[in-house]
Amino acid sequence: MVMITGGAYQGKIAYVMRNLGVAESNITDGSVCDLKELKNARCIRNYHELVKRIGEDCIDFTKELCRDNPDCIIIIDEIGCGIIPLEKCERVWRENVGRCGCIIASASETVVRVVCGVPSVIKDVTS
Amino acid sequence: MTTLITGGSKCGKSSFAEMILEHFQGRKIYIATMQPFGDDAFEAIERHRKMRAGKGFETIEQYTDIHEISLDKDCAVLLECVGNLCANEMFAGGAIYCPNDKIVSGIKSLSESVSELVIVTNQVGSDGISYSDGTDDYISAMGDINRRIAEFSDNVIECVYGVPVLLKGEIPC
C-alpha cells in the first residue's frame, strides 16, 4: 500500500500520475464513488471525504480496505492542523480522519507527503 | 534530553511520545493539562488513560502554572499538551492575556530539572481560517510558544498520520 498526503491542492494527484504511472481514469474519487468499487481500486483520492461519508464505521472500514486491497494507492489530505471545530460532527470527522490516516500509514510500505508539488518520502520500508 | 512532538489532530503524537519513554528505567510522570469539562474532554481523557495503562506513569493534573511543578532530577516527564495548557492560561479568567513567557519559562525550567522531558504540542495555524480575536490570539500564542520551545529542545518531531518526521536533532527511539 502507498499513502500520499499533504494539504489540499499540493500536487498529490499529479505526483501519483507522474511518479507512480497511474492514469487519471484509474483514480477513484472517494467523495462520490460507489463504495463497492473501493476493494478493487488501483488508487483512491479524497479519502478524507470518504471518511465523512462512511461515518462511525470508518475505522473498521479502513482496516478492512487495508487488508483486502493491500496494493492500493490512497490519497488523503492533511486536515488536522487547525483549530478544533465548534460543530461536534466536524470535530468527530477531523478526529476520524486522523485515526484512519494512522491506520493507512501503518499499513503502507511508503508514505509520501507533497507540499507545493514537492514530494518528501516520510516512510519507506521497501528497501 | 528534551523532545518536542507536534502535529495535527489524532495523528499519533501521544503514542509516539509514550514510545520514546518506553524503556526509561526510573520514575515516569505524566503531566495532564486537559481539564475534564464536557463530553469530548472526558472521552479524550479516558482514551489517553487507557493508552497509558500498564506503562508505569504517575499522573499529575496541572491545568495552569506549569512552573509550580518541581520534580526529582532522575525522572522522565511526558507533558501533554501545550495546546490545552495555553488555552487554560488564556481563557480561564475573564480577560484574555498573553501567557507565552510564563509557559515557555515554566517548561524550560522543567526541561533543565528532569532527566528526560517529552512535550506534546499541536499545530493549530494551518487551516487558513480567520477567527475572532480571542482565537486568533490563541493561534498566535501557540505559534510563538512552539517556536520558543523548539529552540531549547534537543529534538523536534512532527507526527504525520503516525509517521515521525524529523525537524531537529534526532528521533530518540
Short mmCIF file of C-alpha atoms in Angstrom, two decimals:
data_model
loop_
_atom_site.label_atom_id
_atom_site.label_comp_id
_atom_site.label_asym_id
_atom_site.label_seq_id
_atom_site.Cartn_x
_atom_site.Cartn_y
_atom_site.Cartn_z
CA MET A 1 0.00 0.00 0.00
CA VAL A 2 1.15 3.54 -0.73
CA MET A 3 -0.15 6.64 1.05
CA ILE A 4 0.05 10.13 -0.42
CA THR A 5 -0.72 13.02 1.89
CA GLY A 6 -0.29 16.80 2.20
CA GLY A 7 -2.63 19.77 2.23
CA ALA A 8 -5.31 20.44 -0.38
CA TYR A 9 -4.13 21.28 -3.92
CA GLN A 10 -0.47 20.50 -3.29
CA GLY A 11 0.00 18.24 -6.31
CA LYS A 12 -0.81 14.83 -4.84
CA ILE A 13 -2.73 13.56 -7.88
CA ALA A 14 -0.09 14.91 -10.28
CA TYR A 15 2.52 13.02 -8.23
CA VAL A 16 0.58 9.76 -8.46
CA MET A 17 0.13 10.13 -12.22
CA ARG A 18 3.69 11.23 -12.92
CA ASN A 19 5.71 9.17 -10.44
CA LEU A 20 3.58 6.08 -9.95
CA GLY A 21 2.24 5.82 -13.50
CA VAL A 22 -1.45 5.82 -12.60
CA ALA A 23 -3.84 7.01 -15.33
CA GLU A 24 -6.48 9.55 -14.28
CA SER A 25 -9.20 7.07 -15.26
CA ASN A 26 -7.80 4.64 -12.66
CA ILE A 27 -8.19 7.08 -9.78
CA THR A 28 -11.40 6.51 -7.83
CA ASP A 29 -12.87 9.58 -6.14
CA GLY A 30 -13.72 8.67 -2.53
CA SER A 31 -16.07 11.64 -2.23
CA VAL A 32 -18.56 10.31 -4.79
CA CYS A 33 -17.72 6.72 -5.82
CA ASP A 34 -19.74 3.57 -5.25
CA LEU A 35 -18.28 2.03 -2.06
CA LYS A 36 -18.17 -1.39 -3.78
CA GLU A 37 -15.54 -0.09 -6.20
CA LEU A 38 -13.04 0.53 -3.43
CA LYS A 39 -11.89 -3.03 -2.80
CA ASN A 40 -10.57 -3.28 -6.36
CA ALA A 41 -9.50 0.33 -6.81
CA ARG A 42 -5.96 0.97 -8.06
CA CYS A 43 -5.95 4.38 -6.43
CA ILE A 44 -8.42 6.25 -4.20
CA ARG A 45 -8.39 10.03 -3.83
CA ASN A 46 -10.24 12.22 -1.34
CA TYR A 47 -10.05 9.52 1.33
CA HIS A 48 -10.72 12.22 3.96
CA GLU A 49 -14.09 12.84 2.25
CA LEU A 50 -14.76 9.11 2.17
CA VAL A 51 -14.26 9.04 5.97
CA LYS A 52 -17.05 11.61 6.26
CA ARG A 53 -19.35 9.58 4.01
CA ILE A 54 -18.83 6.36 5.94
CA GLY A 55 -19.21 7.96 9.36
CA GLU A 56 -18.80 5.96 12.54
CA ASP A 57 -17.81 2.68 10.82
CA CYS A 58 -14.82 4.34 9.16
CA ILE A 59 -12.18 2.73 11.41
CA ASP A 60 -13.33 -0.86 10.68
CA PHE A 61 -13.91 0.04 7.04
CA THR A 62 -10.34 1.35 6.71
CA LYS A 63 -8.83 -1.71 8.40
CA GLU A 64 -10.76 -3.99 6.02
CA LEU A 65 -9.71 -1.98 2.99
CA CYS A 66 -6.04 -2.18 4.02
CA ARG A 67 -6.44 -5.96 4.32
CA ASP A 68 -8.48 -6.54 1.14
CA ASN A 69 -6.75 -4.08 -1.20
CA PRO A 70 -3.13 -4.06 0.00
CA ASP A 71 -1.71 -2.71 -3.29
CA CYS A 72 -3.95 0.35 -3.34
CA ILE A 73 -2.57 3.91 -3.50
CA ILE A 74 -4.51 6.13 -1.10
CA ILE A 75 -4.56 9.92 -1.36
CA ILE A 76 -5.70 11.67 1.82
CA ASP A 77 -5.46 15.36 2.70
CA GLU A 78 -3.89 16.53 5.92
CA ILE A 79 -6.74 18.34 7.66
CA GLY A 80 -5.92 18.20 11.38
CA CYS A 81 -3.52 21.13 11.82
CA GLY A 82 -6.04 23.81 12.74
CA ILE A 83 -8.39 24.96 15.48
CA ILE A 84 -10.80 22.38 16.93
CA PRO A 85 -14.11 22.93 15.09
CA LEU A 86 -17.12 24.15 17.08
CA GLU A 87 -19.53 21.68 15.48
CA LYS A 88 -19.47 18.23 17.02
CA CYS A 89 -19.83 16.45 13.65
CA GLU A 90 -16.86 18.39 12.27
CA ARG A 91 -14.79 17.50 15.33
CA VAL A 92 -15.66 13.82 15.02
CA TRP A 93 -14.84 13.80 11.29
CA ARG A 94 -11.49 15.53 11.84
CA GLU A 95 -10.53 13.04 14.55
CA ASN A 96 -11.68 10.10 12.43
CA VAL A 97 -9.55 11.30 9.52
CA GLY A 98 -6.57 11.33 11.91
CA ARG A 99 -7.26 7.80 13.13
CA CYS A 100 -7.93 6.37 9.66
CA GLY A 101 -4.83 8.11 8.34
CA CYS A 102 -2.73 6.45 11.07
CA ILE A 103 -4.14 3.04 10.08
CA ILE A 104 -3.36 3.60 6.38
CA ALA A 105 0.14 4.95 7.13
CA SER A 106 0.87 1.96 9.33
CA ALA A 107 -0.26 -0.46 6.58
CA SER A 108 1.72 1.40 3.89
CA GLU A 109 5.24 0.49 2.82
CA THR A 110 5.65 4.01 1.50
CA VAL A 111 4.20 7.32 2.70
CA VAL A 112 4.81 10.43 0.62
CA ARG A 113 3.92 13.97 1.68
CA VAL A 114 3.53 16.50 -1.12
CA VAL A 115 3.96 20.22 -0.34
CA CYS A 116 3.94 22.82 -3.14
CA GLY A 117 4.26 19.97 -5.61
CA VAL A 118 7.47 18.75 -3.96
CA PRO A 119 7.27 15.17 -2.67
CA SER A 120 9.03 14.01 0.53
CA VAL A 121 9.14 10.30 1.27
CA ILE A 122 8.46 10.21 5.01
CA LYS A 123 8.19 6.43 5.32
CA ASP A 124 9.85 3.79 3.17
CA VAL A 125 10.18 0.18 4.24
CA THR A 126 10.53 -1.22 0.70
CA SER A 127 14.33 -1.15 0.60
CA MET B 1 17.17 15.31 26.70
CA THR B 2 14.16 17.38 25.68
CA THR B 3 11.93 16.34 22.77
CA LEU B 4 9.08 18.38 21.31
CA ILE B 5 6.42 16.47 19.38
CA THR B 6 3.98 18.38 17.23
CA GLY B 7 1.31 17.57 14.65
CA GLY B 8 -2.38 17.75 13.92
CA SER B 9 -5.42 16.11 15.45
CA LYS B 10 -5.25 12.37 16.27
CA CYS B 11 -2.03 11.93 14.35
CA GLY B 12 -0.34 9.58 16.82
CA LYS B 13 1.57 12.15 18.88
CA SER B 14 0.74 10.58 22.25
CA SER B 15 1.63 7.03 21.21
CA PHE B 16 4.90 8.26 19.82
CA ALA B 17 5.66 10.28 22.96
CA GLU B 18 5.00 7.23 25.12
CA MET B 19 7.23 5.11 22.91
CA ILE B 20 10.15 7.49 23.49
CA LEU B 21 9.92 6.87 27.24
CA GLU B 22 9.06 3.16 26.95
CA HIS B 23 12.48 1.93 28.05
CA PHE B 24 13.21 4.62 30.61
CA GLN B 25 14.26 2.96 33.86
CA GLY B 26 13.01 5.12 36.69
CA ARG B 27 10.12 7.25 37.74
CA LYS B 28 7.87 8.32 34.87
CA ILE B 29 5.49 11.23 35.32
CA TYR B 30 2.62 12.19 33.03
CA ILE B 31 1.58 15.82 33.34
CA ALA B 32 -2.03 16.09 32.12
CA THR B 33 -3.19 19.57 31.19
CA MET B 34 -6.67 18.80 29.84
CA GLN B 35 -9.47 19.91 32.15
CA PRO B 36 -12.31 17.41 32.48
CA PHE B 37 -15.04 19.73 31.18
CA GLY B 38 -17.52 18.45 28.61
CA ASP B 39 -18.11 15.07 26.94
CA ASP B 40 -15.27 15.45 24.44
CA ALA B 41 -12.75 16.08 27.21
CA PHE B 42 -13.99 13.11 29.24
CA GLU B 43 -13.71 10.85 26.19
CA ALA B 44 -10.21 12.10 25.39
CA ILE B 45 -9.01 11.78 28.99
CA GLU B 46 -10.43 8.26 29.27
CA ARG B 47 -8.86 7.21 25.96
CA HIS B 48 -5.46 8.55 26.97
CA ARG B 49 -5.72 6.88 30.39
CA LYS B 50 -6.37 3.53 28.71
CA MET B 51 -3.45 4.09 26.36
CA ARG B 52 -1.10 4.76 29.27
CA ALA B 53 -2.42 1.94 31.47
CA GLY B 54 0.30 -0.51 32.43
CA LYS B 55 3.07 1.71 31.11
CA GLY B 56 4.17 2.86 34.55
CA PHE B 57 3.26 6.53 34.53
CA GLU B 58 2.26 8.51 37.62
CA THR B 59 -0.23 11.23 36.65
CA ILE B 60 -0.09 14.84 37.79
CA GLU B 61 -3.02 17.01 36.75
CA GLN B 62 -1.79 20.55 36.19
CA TYR B 63 -4.06 22.74 34.11
CA THR B 64 -2.15 26.01 34.52
CA ASP B 65 1.00 27.29 36.25
CA ILE B 66 3.37 24.64 34.95
CA HIS B 67 6.26 26.38 36.76
CA GLU B 68 4.80 25.22 40.09
CA ILE B 69 5.79 21.63 39.37
CA SER B 70 9.01 20.57 40.97
CA LEU B 71 10.38 17.07 40.32
CA ASP B 72 13.46 14.96 41.02
CA LYS B 73 16.38 15.06 38.67
CA ASP B 74 16.20 11.39 37.82
CA CYS B 75 12.64 11.19 36.49
CA ALA B 76 11.21 11.30 33.00
CA VAL B 77 8.26 13.53 32.19
CA LEU B 78 5.65 13.49 29.45
CA LEU B 79 3.80 16.81 29.28
CA GLU B 80 0.52 16.67 27.32
CA CYS B 81 -0.27 19.05 25.89
CA VAL B 82 0.84 22.65 25.31
CA GLY B 83 -2.37 23.40 23.37
CA ASN B 84 -4.55 22.79 26.41
CA LEU B 85 -2.14 24.49 28.78
CA CYS B 86 -2.15 27.61 26.61
CA ALA B 87 -5.96 27.66 26.30
CA ASN B 88 -6.35 27.16 30.07
CA GLU B 89 -3.99 30.03 30.81
CA MET B 90 -5.58 32.35 28.25
CA PHE B 91 -9.27 31.72 28.76
CA ALA B 92 -9.58 30.64 32.42
CA GLY B 93 -10.26 34.09 33.86
CA GLY B 94 -12.45 36.85 32.47
CA ALA B 95 -9.81 38.66 30.46
CA ILE B 96 -7.63 37.07 27.80
CA TYR B 97 -3.95 37.56 28.41
CA CYS B 98 -0.70 36.52 26.82
CA PRO B 99 0.76 33.52 28.68
CA ASN B 100 3.71 32.96 26.33
CA ASP B 101 6.58 33.90 28.66
CA LYS B 102 5.05 32.11 31.63
CA ILE B 103 4.53 28.85 29.71
CA VAL B 104 7.90 28.88 27.94
CA SER B 105 9.87 29.62 31.11
CA GLY B 106 7.88 27.02 33.08
CA ILE B 107 8.58 24.30 30.53
CA LYS B 108 12.20 25.39 30.14
CA SER B 109 12.90 25.09 33.85
CA LEU B 110 11.22 21.66 33.83
CA SER B 111 13.50 20.63 30.96
CA GLU B 112 16.52 21.72 32.97
CA SER B 113 15.47 19.89 36.11
CA VAL B 114 14.45 16.40 34.91
CA SER B 115 16.32 13.65 33.13
CA GLU B 116 14.01 13.29 30.12
CA LEU B 117 11.24 15.61 29.01
CA VAL B 118 8.86 14.87 26.15
CA ILE B 119 6.46 17.70 25.30
CA VAL B 120 3.39 17.16 23.14
CA THR B 121 2.03 20.22 21.37
CA ASN B 122 -0.33 20.96 18.45
CA GLN B 123 -0.18 22.59 15.07
CA VAL B 124 -3.18 24.90 15.07
CA GLY B 125 -2.31 27.51 12.46
CA SER B 126 -2.77 25.66 9.18
CA ASP B 127 -6.48 25.71 8.46
CA GLY B 128 -6.39 29.08 6.69
CA ILE B 129 -9.46 30.33 8.52
CA SER B 130 -9.69 33.80 10.08
CA TYR B 131 -11.22 33.59 13.53
CA SER B 132 -12.40 36.10 16.08
CA ASP B 133 -9.81 37.99 18.13
CA GLY B 134 -9.56 35.53 21.03
CA THR B 135 -8.97 32.54 18.77
CA ASP B 136 -6.53 34.43 16.57
CA ASP B 137 -4.63 35.42 19.73
CA TYR B 138 -4.51 31.74 20.68
CA ILE B 139 -3.13 30.70 17.28
CA SER B 140 -0.52 33.42 17.51
CA ALA B 141 0.45 32.44 21.06
CA MET B 142 0.76 28.77 20.08
CA GLY B 143 2.99 29.66 17.15
CA ASP B 144 5.28 31.71 19.36
CA ILE B 145 5.36 29.20 22.23
CA ASN B 146 6.09 26.29 19.88
CA ARG B 147 8.95 28.16 18.23
CA ARG B 148 10.50 29.05 21.57
CA ILE B 149 10.18 25.52 22.99
CA ALA B 150 11.69 24.13 19.77
CA GLU B 151 14.66 26.45 20.26
CA PHE B 152 15.73 24.88 23.55
CA SER B 153 14.62 21.33 22.66
CA ASP B 154 17.23 18.81 21.54
CA ASN B 155 14.78 17.11 19.21
CA VAL B 156 11.70 18.34 17.35
CA ILE B 157 9.48 15.79 15.62
CA GLU B 158 6.28 16.23 13.66
CA CYS B 159 3.84 13.32 13.53
CA VAL B 160 2.08 12.93 10.16
CA TYR B 161 -0.60 10.25 10.43
CA GLY B 162 1.64 8.38 12.87
CA VAL B 163 4.79 8.76 10.77
CA PRO B 164 7.53 10.69 12.61
CA VAL B 165 9.10 13.45 10.53
CA LEU B 166 12.34 14.78 11.99
CA LEU B 167 12.60 18.58 12.12
CA LYS B 168 15.54 18.98 14.51
CA GLY B 169 18.04 16.72 16.30
CA GLU B 170 17.25 13.03 16.14
CA ILE B 171 14.42 10.57 16.65
CA PRO B 172 15.24 9.20 20.09
CA CYS B 173 13.69 5.73 19.76
#
